[in-house]
């Protein structure tokens, strides 16, 4: 037994395992903010990375443009076809917009779950170990970004802000496996169906929407948008299109497989969304008695 | 000055990894497979082999911590794993002879060990729910292939640099 304790290397290993577990425990608990050394490291590396990444993106963009040129002819044909429909659609949208505003004025309802201010940002870095799907963007606290703000591209929702530092912030993508990561969504069927975006299937690259009532009728190709009910995300951000619907394990609910509208790989420019409607304070929603549990 | 050359090389590799996942045309080549660049670890392991063990472990600690803070936000996993793999490789190199083919294979083995251990840890703290076989097919094998290609290209220049450094210091 004394010999066991004399083995320096073993003691060292045990101590470092204890430190490891403590550190992981520290970073996994629900912490609202990063500590200042972490912020400092993030800002520094973010700055150094952006020095390299912006010129590389520029060069890569050039090659992408070349690629685009090759398919221009076919694309143009397709676009012309769609353009004819666009004019009538635009007129219709305008009309509806006006009507909506008028009706709102009559009701004296100024704020909507839909209103938001976008903040433009570019991607500086991406997590190379693909367990935690995260990207780092070049806007931070001083640009008015806060934790949990949703992040979109022109094609749809990509994720939400996980943590912020002074000049950069980290965005957790929708394709992450984090079980705590849920978004309230609406499937635009004949009657709106509510569900939660929960998880991502890595093999088929589809999002899972669970807890859809068993009798809801959902078809392939229907749009999925955010519902605005989670308190953080505004209403009406595009998530994707339904690909498949299957009953869940016990047949009580349905699970929809959704093809995300945004591409999680070619991210370069994103928008962080600041919802205008006041966000409910969490402490107001929780009773004191429950907190003690 | 030359003392800090590995530091500069590792910073470059650190950025290169992130650029690689950003710009590599994943969709066309890999239907569902996940390629993880482990260039930084490859660099650190090569420093352990051609430089000194001590250097390898200290750089492993430093860059493991940075990697954790910047990319994963779970502090501890890479901070622990990078030095551990470096230590493991240095022990292994005592038995084997140091030629360029063997060191390439040993570095690949180190990367495989790291991938499996990190997978086990993430499985333990519920960051992933991937079954082991799926992990091997979807992640481990493609990762080893891409890092092998990286090593074929970069093992010789890195070896040259690190040997020069250890000569200068000694």
Short mmCIF file of C-alpha atoms in Angstrom, two decimals:
data_model
loop_
_atom_site.label_atom_id
_atom_site.label_comp_id
_atom_site.label_asym_id
_atom_site.label_seq_id
_atom_site.Cartn_x
_atom_site.Cartn_y
_atom_site.Cartn_z
CA UNK A 1 0.00 0.00 0.00
CA UNK A 2 2.69 2.59 0.81
CA UNK A 3 4.39 1.69 -2.45
CA UNK A 4 1.20 2.48 -4.28
CA UNK A 5 1.24 6.02 -2.95
CA UNK A 6 4.92 6.44 -3.68
CA UNK A 7 4.38 5.96 -7.38
CA UNK A 8 4.63 9.59 -8.43
CA UNK A 9 3.22 9.13 -11.88
CA UNK A 10 0.11 7.39 -10.65
CA UNK A 11 -0.58 10.12 -8.12
CA UNK A 12 -0.04 12.71 -10.83
CA UNK A 13 -2.49 10.93 -13.12
CA UNK A 14 -5.13 10.65 -10.39
CA UNK A 15 -4.79 14.31 -9.45
CA UNK A 16 -5.07 15.41 -13.05
CA UNK A 17 -8.17 13.26 -13.54
CA UNK A 18 -9.75 14.93 -10.52
CA UNK A 19 -8.88 18.36 -11.93
CA UNK A 20 -10.28 17.30 -15.30
CA UNK A 21 -13.60 16.23 -13.82
CA UNK A 22 -13.80 19.44 -11.79
CA UNK A 23 -13.10 21.58 -14.87
CA UNK A 24 -15.66 19.76 -17.01
CA UNK A 25 -18.20 20.04 -14.23
CA UNK A 26 -17.45 23.74 -13.96
CA UNK A 27 -17.98 24.37 -17.66
CA UNK A 28 -21.04 22.16 -18.04
CA UNK A 29 -23.14 23.72 -15.32
CA UNK A 30 -25.62 26.32 -16.51
CA UNK A 31 -23.45 29.35 -16.58
CA UNK A 32 -24.79 32.52 -17.98
CA UNK A 33 -21.54 34.24 -18.81
CA UNK A 34 -18.01 33.28 -19.61
CA UNK A 35 -15.31 34.18 -17.14
CA UNK A 36 -13.08 37.08 -18.14
CA UNK A 37 -9.98 35.00 -18.98
CA UNK A 38 -12.11 33.01 -21.41
CA UNK A 39 -13.43 36.19 -22.96
CA UNK A 40 -9.93 37.52 -23.29
CA UNK A 41 -8.66 34.37 -25.03
CA UNK A 42 -11.68 34.35 -27.33
CA UNK A 43 -11.22 37.95 -28.34
CA UNK A 44 -7.51 37.53 -28.98
CA UNK A 45 -7.85 34.38 -31.06
CA UNK A 46 -10.86 35.83 -32.84
CA UNK A 47 -8.78 38.83 -33.87
CA UNK A 48 -5.82 36.72 -35.01
CA UNK A 49 -8.09 34.33 -36.91
CA UNK A 50 -9.92 37.09 -38.70
CA UNK A 51 -6.60 38.44 -39.95
CA UNK A 52 -6.10 35.18 -41.80
CA UNK A 53 -9.66 34.18 -42.55
CA UNK A 54 -10.94 37.30 -44.29
CA UNK A 55 -8.38 37.22 -47.12
CA UNK A 56 -8.84 33.46 -47.51
CA UNK A 57 -12.59 33.91 -47.73
CA UNK A 58 -11.99 36.51 -50.39
CA UNK A 59 -9.91 34.12 -52.47
CA UNK A 60 -12.34 31.26 -51.92
CA UNK A 61 -15.17 33.58 -52.94
CA UNK A 62 -13.39 34.29 -56.21
CA UNK A 63 -13.26 30.60 -57.08
CA UNK A 64 -16.87 30.18 -56.10
CA UNK A 65 -17.76 32.99 -58.48
CA UNK A 66 -15.98 31.18 -61.28
CA UNK A 67 -18.03 28.10 -60.51
CA UNK A 68 -21.20 30.17 -60.53
CA UNK A 69 -20.38 31.53 -63.98
CA UNK A 70 -20.51 28.07 -65.42
CA UNK A 71 -24.07 27.43 -64.37
CA UNK A 72 -25.32 30.93 -65.14
CA UNK A 73 -27.14 30.02 -68.35
CA UNK A 74 -29.35 27.32 -66.84
CA UNK A 75 -29.93 29.35 -63.73
CA UNK A 76 -30.99 32.33 -65.78
CA UNK A 77 -33.60 30.29 -67.65
CA UNK A 78 -35.03 28.99 -64.40
CA UNK A 79 -35.07 32.44 -62.82
CA UNK A 80 -36.88 34.03 -65.75
CA UNK A 81 -39.66 31.51 -65.33
CA UNK A 82 -40.03 32.44 -61.69
CA UNK A 83 -39.83 36.18 -62.35
CA UNK A 84 -43.17 36.15 -64.12
CA UNK A 85 -44.87 34.92 -61.00
CA UNK A 86 -42.95 37.33 -58.80
CA UNK A 87 -44.65 40.53 -59.99
CA UNK A 88 -48.11 39.35 -59.02
CA UNK A 89 -46.81 37.92 -55.76
CA UNK A 90 -45.17 41.21 -54.87
CA UNK A 91 -48.36 43.13 -55.43
CA UNK A 92 -50.20 40.65 -53.26
CA UNK A 93 -47.65 40.90 -50.44
CA UNK A 94 -47.79 44.66 -50.54
CA UNK A 95 -51.56 44.61 -50.31
CA UNK A 96 -51.53 42.19 -47.40
CA UNK A 97 -48.87 44.23 -45.65
CA UNK A 98 -50.95 47.38 -45.89
CA UNK A 99 -54.04 45.60 -44.72
CA UNK A 100 -52.16 44.10 -41.82
CA UNK A 101 -50.88 47.51 -40.74
CA UNK A 102 -54.33 49.02 -40.94
CA UNK A 103 -55.90 46.24 -38.95
CA UNK A 104 -53.18 46.57 -36.35
CA UNK A 105 -53.84 50.29 -36.07
CA UNK A 106 -57.52 49.61 -35.55
CA UNK A 107 -56.71 47.12 -32.83
CA UNK A 108 -54.12 49.47 -31.36
CA UNK A 109 -51.64 46.63 -31.24
CA UNK A 110 -48.23 48.06 -32.01
CA UNK A 111 -45.82 45.29 -31.19
CA UNK A 112 -45.75 41.94 -32.84
CA UNK A 113 -43.79 38.77 -32.18
CA UNK A 114 -42.51 39.19 -35.70
CA UNK A 115 -40.61 42.48 -35.38
CA UNK A 116 -36.87 42.37 -35.14
CA UNK A 117 -33.66 44.31 -35.86
CA UNK A 118 -30.99 42.38 -37.72
CA UNK A 119 -27.26 42.77 -36.93
CA UNK A 120 -24.97 41.79 -39.81
CA UNK A 121 -21.93 39.65 -38.99
CA UNK A 122 -19.37 37.49 -40.74
CA UNK A 123 -18.05 34.12 -39.70
CA UNK A 124 -14.45 34.17 -38.47
CA UNK A 125 -13.90 30.60 -37.37
CA UNK A 126 -15.62 27.27 -37.01
CA UNK A 127 -15.09 24.50 -34.50
CA UNK A 128 -12.90 21.88 -36.17
CA UNK A 129 -13.86 19.05 -33.82
CA UNK A 130 -17.34 18.48 -35.12
CA UNK A 131 -18.97 17.42 -31.87
CA UNK A 132 -20.06 20.86 -30.79
CA UNK A 133 -21.26 22.52 -33.96
CA UNK A 134 -20.22 26.10 -33.31
CA UNK A 135 -19.10 29.07 -35.31
CA UNK A 136 -17.49 32.29 -34.13
CA UNK A 137 -18.69 35.57 -35.58
CA UNK A 138 -17.05 38.98 -35.60
CA UNK A 139 -19.67 40.90 -33.63
CA UNK A 140 -19.82 40.91 -29.85
CA UNK A 141 -21.11 42.65 -26.79
CA UNK A 142 -20.19 46.13 -28.03
CA UNK A 143 -22.35 45.58 -31.10
CA UNK A 144 -25.34 44.86 -28.93
CA UNK A 145 -25.36 41.08 -29.18
CA UNK A 146 -26.72 39.17 -26.22
CA UNK A 147 -26.85 35.52 -25.30
CA UNK A 148 -29.55 33.38 -26.92
CA UNK A 149 -30.26 35.69 -29.83
CA UNK A 150 -31.25 33.74 -32.96
CA UNK A 151 -28.92 33.71 -35.95
CA UNK A 152 -30.13 33.40 -39.55
CA UNK A 153 -28.86 33.47 -43.10
CA UNK A 154 -30.90 34.63 -46.06
CA UNK A 155 -32.22 31.07 -46.41
CA UNK A 156 -33.29 30.38 -42.86
CA UNK A 157 -32.45 29.84 -39.24
CA UNK A 158 -28.99 28.48 -38.46
CA UNK A 159 -28.70 28.67 -34.68
CA UNK A 160 -28.48 30.87 -31.64
CA UNK A 161 -25.81 32.82 -29.81
CA UNK A 162 -24.29 30.65 -27.11
CA UNK A 163 -21.84 33.01 -25.51
CA UNK A 164 -20.48 36.46 -26.06
CA UNK A 165 -17.25 38.27 -25.44
CA UNK A 166 -16.38 41.90 -26.11
CA UNK A 167 -15.72 41.67 -29.86
CA UNK A 168 -16.77 38.16 -30.91
CA UNK A 169 -19.56 35.77 -30.12
CA UNK A 170 -20.05 32.04 -30.42
CA UNK A 171 -23.06 30.64 -32.25
CA UNK A 172 -24.35 27.15 -31.63
CA UNK A 173 -25.75 25.71 -34.86
CA UNK A 174 -29.06 23.87 -35.16
CA UNK A 175 -27.16 20.75 -36.18
CA UNK A 176 -25.81 20.35 -32.66
CA UNK A 177 -26.73 17.37 -30.50
CA UNK A 178 -27.23 19.32 -27.28
CA UNK A 179 -30.37 17.92 -25.59
CA UNK A 180 -31.05 21.31 -23.95
CA UNK A 181 -31.35 22.96 -27.33
CA UNK A 182 -35.01 23.32 -28.22
CA UNK A 183 -36.92 25.70 -30.44
CA UNK A 184 -40.66 26.08 -30.59
CA UNK A 185 -41.78 25.68 -34.21
CA UNK A 186 -44.91 25.75 -36.35
CA UNK A 187 -45.57 23.39 -39.22
CA UNK A 188 -47.65 25.31 -41.75
CA UNK A 189 -50.20 22.61 -42.51
CA UNK A 190 -53.87 23.37 -43.27
CA UNK A 191 -54.18 24.03 -39.59
CA UNK A 192 -51.02 25.25 -37.85
CA UNK A 193 -49.29 22.50 -35.90
CA UNK A 194 -46.93 23.26 -33.02
CA UNK A 195 -43.86 21.21 -32.21
CA UNK A 196 -40.33 21.44 -30.83
CA UNK A 197 -37.14 21.23 -32.84
CA UNK A 198 -35.16 18.66 -30.89
CA UNK A 199 -32.02 17.15 -32.26
CA UNK A 200 -30.43 16.48 -35.58
CA UNK A 201 -29.90 13.29 -37.51
CA UNK A 202 -26.28 13.34 -38.63
CA UNK A 203 -26.57 10.61 -41.20
CA UNK A 204 -29.45 12.07 -43.18
CA UNK A 205 -28.66 15.67 -42.20
CA UNK A 206 -32.25 16.38 -41.20
CA UNK A 207 -33.67 18.18 -38.19
CA UNK A 208 -36.14 16.38 -35.93
CA UNK A 209 -39.35 18.00 -34.80
CA UNK A 210 -40.85 16.06 -31.94
CA UNK A 211 -43.99 16.28 -29.81
CA UNK A 212 -46.34 16.81 -32.73
CA UNK A 213 -49.82 15.58 -31.75
CA UNK A 214 -50.62 12.13 -33.18
CA UNK A 215 -53.67 13.30 -35.10
CA UNK A 216 -52.05 16.27 -36.82
CA UNK A 217 -52.02 15.88 -40.57
CA UNK A 218 -48.66 16.88 -41.99
CA UNK A 219 -47.57 16.41 -45.54
CA UNK A 220 -44.23 16.37 -47.26
CA UNK A 221 -43.05 19.77 -48.47
CA UNK A 222 -44.87 21.87 -45.89
CA UNK A 223 -42.94 24.79 -44.43
CA UNK A 224 -41.66 24.92 -40.88
CA UNK A 225 -41.14 28.30 -39.19
CA UNK A 226 -40.37 29.49 -35.67
CA UNK A 227 -43.42 30.18 -33.53
CA UNK A 228 -42.08 33.03 -31.41
CA UNK A 229 -43.43 31.36 -28.29
CA UNK A 230 -40.09 30.44 -26.75
CA UNK A 231 -39.52 34.00 -25.58
CA UNK A 232 -36.30 34.48 -27.54
CA UNK A 233 -36.94 33.79 -31.19
CA UNK A 234 -39.27 36.06 -33.17
CA UNK A 235 -42.12 34.54 -35.12
CA UNK A 236 -41.80 33.56 -38.76
CA UNK A 237 -38.13 32.67 -39.25
CA UNK A 238 -37.83 29.92 -41.83
CA UNK A 239 -36.50 26.63 -40.44
CA UNK A 240 -37.06 24.28 -43.37
CA UNK A 241 -39.38 21.92 -45.19
CA UNK A 242 -40.93 18.67 -44.00
CA UNK A 243 -39.43 15.59 -45.64
CA UNK A 244 -41.00 12.73 -43.73
CA UNK A 245 -43.36 12.14 -40.82
CA UNK A 246 -43.17 9.06 -38.60
CA UNK A 247 -45.05 8.10 -35.44
CA UNK A 248 -42.78 8.05 -32.38
CA UNK A 249 -41.88 5.10 -30.21
CA UNK A 250 -45.18 4.73 -28.38
CA UNK A 251 -47.48 6.17 -31.03
CA UNK A 252 -48.54 9.08 -28.81
CA UNK A 253 -46.77 11.72 -30.86
CA UNK A 254 -45.35 12.15 -34.29
CA UNK A 255 -41.85 13.10 -35.32
CA UNK A 256 -41.24 15.12 -38.47
CA UNK A 257 -37.96 15.08 -40.35
CA UNK A 258 -37.22 18.54 -41.66
CA UNK A 259 -34.69 19.55 -44.27
CA UNK A 260 -33.16 22.79 -42.99
CA UNK A 261 -33.51 25.78 -45.29
CA UNK A 262 -30.05 27.10 -44.47
CA UNK A 263 -26.91 25.26 -45.37
CA UNK A 264 -24.84 24.65 -42.24
CA UNK A 265 -21.60 24.23 -44.13
CA UNK A 266 -21.14 27.21 -46.38
CA UNK A 267 -21.69 29.86 -43.76
CA UNK A 268 -20.02 33.17 -44.39
CA UNK A 269 -22.37 36.05 -43.69
CA UNK A 270 -25.05 35.72 -41.05
CA UNK A 271 -27.55 37.97 -39.31
CA UNK A 272 -28.09 38.07 -35.58
CA UNK A 273 -31.64 38.94 -34.67
CA UNK A 274 -32.68 41.24 -31.90
CA UNK A 275 -36.35 40.69 -31.11
CA UNK A 276 -38.23 43.91 -30.44
CA UNK A 277 -40.94 42.45 -28.23
CA UNK A 278 -39.90 42.43 -24.60
CA UNK A 279 -38.48 39.15 -23.48
CA UNK A 280 -40.18 37.61 -20.48
CA UNK A 281 -38.02 37.52 -17.39
CA UNK A 282 -37.39 33.97 -16.33
CA UNK A 283 -37.61 34.78 -12.63
CA UNK A 284 -41.12 36.13 -13.14
CA UNK A 285 -42.27 32.85 -14.60
CA UNK A 286 -40.96 30.63 -11.85
CA UNK A 287 -42.66 30.49 -8.47
CA UNK A 288 -40.49 30.86 -5.42
CA UNK A 289 -41.61 27.52 -4.09
CA UNK A 290 -40.63 25.72 -7.22
CA UNK A 291 -37.21 27.26 -7.20
CA UNK A 292 -36.37 25.48 -4.02
CA UNK A 293 -37.00 22.07 -5.51
CA UNK B 1 13.80 33.73 -31.83
CA UNK B 2 13.86 30.18 -33.08
CA UNK B 3 12.52 29.02 -29.74
CA UNK B 4 9.18 30.50 -30.63
CA UNK B 5 8.96 28.96 -34.07
CA UNK B 6 6.84 25.99 -32.92
CA UNK B 7 4.50 28.48 -31.31
CA UNK B 8 4.03 30.28 -34.63
CA UNK B 9 3.60 26.99 -36.50
CA UNK B 10 0.93 25.82 -34.04
CA UNK B 11 -0.98 29.08 -34.28
CA UNK B 12 -1.05 28.65 -38.05
CA UNK B 13 -2.24 25.03 -37.72
CA UNK B 14 -4.86 26.15 -35.19
CA UNK B 15 -6.29 28.61 -37.72
CA UNK B 16 -5.86 26.17 -40.59
CA UNK B 17 -8.10 23.63 -38.88
CA UNK B 18 -10.93 26.10 -38.58
CA UNK B 19 -10.47 27.33 -42.16
CA UNK B 20 -10.46 23.75 -43.36
CA UNK B 21 -13.91 22.98 -41.96
CA UNK B 22 -15.23 26.31 -43.18
CA UNK B 23 -14.05 26.06 -46.76
CA UNK B 24 -13.71 22.37 -47.56
CA UNK B 25 -16.51 21.43 -49.97
CA UNK B 26 -18.02 18.90 -47.63
CA UNK B 27 -21.23 18.24 -49.45
CA UNK B 28 -19.76 17.02 -52.71
CA UNK B 29 -17.32 14.56 -51.31
CA UNK B 30 -18.63 13.11 -48.16
CA UNK B 31 -22.33 12.22 -48.00
CA UNK B 32 -22.81 12.26 -44.23
CA UNK B 33 -19.22 11.43 -43.35
CA UNK B 34 -17.50 13.80 -41.01
CA UNK B 35 -13.90 14.82 -41.58
CA UNK B 36 -12.15 16.25 -38.56
CA UNK B 37 -8.84 17.98 -39.23
CA UNK B 38 -6.39 17.21 -36.42
CA UNK B 39 -3.50 19.18 -37.87
CA UNK B 40 -2.66 20.88 -34.58
CA UNK B 41 -2.37 17.58 -32.75
CA UNK B 42 -0.31 16.14 -35.60
CA UNK B 43 2.06 19.11 -35.23
CA UNK B 44 2.33 18.68 -31.47
CA UNK B 45 3.00 14.95 -31.79
CA UNK B 46 5.69 15.55 -34.40
CA UNK B 47 7.31 18.06 -32.05
CA UNK B 48 7.24 15.39 -29.33
CA UNK B 49 8.96 12.94 -31.66
CA UNK B 50 11.55 15.22 -33.29
CA UNK B 51 11.89 17.86 -30.58
CA UNK B 52 11.66 16.99 -26.91
CA UNK B 53 8.95 15.28 -24.90
CA UNK B 54 8.80 18.18 -22.47
CA UNK B 55 8.15 20.70 -25.23
CA UNK B 56 5.44 18.51 -26.73
CA UNK B 57 3.57 18.18 -23.46
CA UNK B 58 3.77 21.89 -22.59
CA UNK B 59 2.58 22.95 -26.02
CA UNK B 60 -0.14 20.31 -25.75
CA UNK B 61 -1.34 21.86 -22.50
CA UNK B 62 -1.25 25.40 -23.85
CA UNK B 63 -3.02 24.71 -27.13
CA UNK B 64 -5.39 22.18 -25.59
CA UNK B 65 -6.59 24.88 -23.22
CA UNK B 66 -6.93 27.42 -26.03
CA UNK B 67 -8.82 24.91 -28.16
CA UNK B 68 -11.20 24.19 -25.29
CA UNK B 69 -11.91 27.82 -24.57
CA UNK B 70 -12.27 28.99 -28.14
CA UNK B 71 -14.02 26.11 -29.85
CA UNK B 72 -15.78 23.76 -27.46
CA UNK B 73 -16.47 25.81 -24.31
CA UNK B 74 -16.12 22.64 -22.27
CA UNK B 75 -12.80 23.20 -20.54
CA UNK B 76 -10.79 20.13 -19.75
CA UNK B 77 -11.24 17.65 -22.56
CA UNK B 78 -8.51 18.76 -24.93
CA UNK B 79 -6.48 20.31 -22.12
CA UNK B 80 -6.14 16.77 -20.78
CA UNK B 81 -6.07 14.83 -24.05
CA UNK B 82 -3.38 16.69 -25.99
CA UNK B 83 -0.64 16.21 -23.35
CA UNK B 84 -1.79 12.66 -22.67
CA UNK B 85 -1.46 11.69 -26.34
CA UNK B 86 1.92 13.45 -26.51
CA UNK B 87 3.10 11.48 -23.45
CA UNK B 88 1.79 8.24 -24.91
CA UNK B 89 3.57 8.90 -28.22
CA UNK B 90 6.85 9.74 -26.50
CA UNK B 91 6.70 6.43 -24.60
CA UNK B 92 5.94 4.56 -27.80
CA UNK B 93 8.84 6.19 -29.65
CA UNK B 94 11.26 4.83 -27.05
CA UNK B 95 10.49 1.34 -28.29
CA UNK B 96 10.28 2.12 -31.99
CA UNK B 97 12.95 3.62 -34.17
CA UNK B 98 12.47 7.12 -35.45
CA UNK B 99 12.08 7.07 -39.19
CA UNK B 100 9.65 9.11 -41.16
CA UNK B 101 7.22 6.31 -42.04
CA UNK B 102 6.98 4.97 -38.51
CA UNK B 103 6.52 8.43 -37.05
CA UNK B 104 3.71 9.14 -39.53
CA UNK B 105 1.95 5.96 -38.47
CA UNK B 106 2.49 6.71 -34.78
CA UNK B 107 1.04 10.21 -35.20
CA UNK B 108 -1.99 8.66 -36.96
CA UNK B 109 -2.35 6.22 -34.09
CA UNK B 110 -2.21 9.16 -31.67
CA UNK B 111 -4.97 10.91 -33.60
CA UNK B 112 -7.10 7.75 -33.53
CA UNK B 113 -6.59 7.41 -29.77
CA UNK B 114 -7.55 11.04 -29.23
CA UNK B 115 -10.67 10.72 -31.39
CA UNK B 116 -11.86 7.63 -29.54
CA UNK B 117 -11.17 9.11 -26.09
CA UNK B 118 -12.87 12.39 -26.95
CA UNK B 119 -15.84 10.44 -28.31
CA UNK B 120 -16.07 8.43 -25.09
CA UNK B 121 -15.94 11.61 -23.02
CA UNK B 122 -18.58 13.37 -25.09
CA UNK B 123 -20.72 10.25 -24.88
CA UNK B 124 -20.31 10.31 -21.11
CA UNK B 125 -21.40 13.93 -20.72
CA UNK B 126 -24.24 13.50 -23.27
CA UNK B 127 -22.96 15.81 -25.94
CA UNK B 128 -23.41 12.99 -28.42
CA UNK B 129 -25.60 9.90 -28.55
CA UNK B 130 -23.89 8.29 -31.51
CA UNK B 131 -23.41 4.51 -31.26
CA UNK B 132 -19.79 3.34 -31.42
CA UNK B 133 -20.01 1.58 -34.78
CA UNK B 134 -21.59 4.60 -36.41
CA UNK B 135 -18.84 6.71 -34.89
CA UNK B 136 -16.17 4.51 -36.44
CA UNK B 137 -17.78 4.59 -39.88
CA UNK B 138 -18.92 8.17 -40.02
CA UNK B 139 -16.11 9.90 -38.18
CA UNK B 140 -13.04 7.89 -37.33
CA UNK B 141 -12.16 6.42 -40.71
CA UNK B 142 -12.72 9.58 -42.80
CA UNK B 143 -10.82 11.57 -40.16
CA UNK B 144 -7.84 9.25 -40.32
CA UNK B 145 -7.80 9.42 -44.11
CA UNK B 146 -7.84 13.22 -44.26
CA UNK B 147 -5.14 13.50 -41.61
CA UNK B 148 -3.04 10.91 -43.39
CA UNK B 149 -3.15 13.07 -46.52
CA UNK B 150 -2.14 16.08 -44.44
CA UNK B 151 0.75 14.14 -42.92
CA UNK B 152 2.03 12.93 -46.29
CA UNK B 153 2.31 16.53 -47.42
CA UNK B 154 3.58 18.16 -44.22
CA UNK B 155 5.52 15.55 -42.29
CA UNK B 156 8.84 16.26 -44.01
CA UNK B 157 8.89 20.09 -43.69
CA UNK B 158 7.68 19.90 -40.08
CA UNK B 159 10.30 17.29 -39.23
CA UNK B 160 13.04 19.54 -40.73
CA UNK B 161 11.90 22.54 -38.71
CA UNK B 162 11.54 20.72 -35.41
CA UNK B 163 14.91 18.99 -35.76
CA UNK B 164 16.54 22.33 -36.46
CA UNK B 165 14.94 23.80 -33.35
CA UNK B 166 16.01 20.97 -31.06
CA UNK B 167 19.57 21.19 -32.42
CA UNK B 168 19.67 24.93 -31.81
CA UNK B 169 18.41 24.59 -28.27
CA UNK B 170 20.69 21.69 -27.39
#
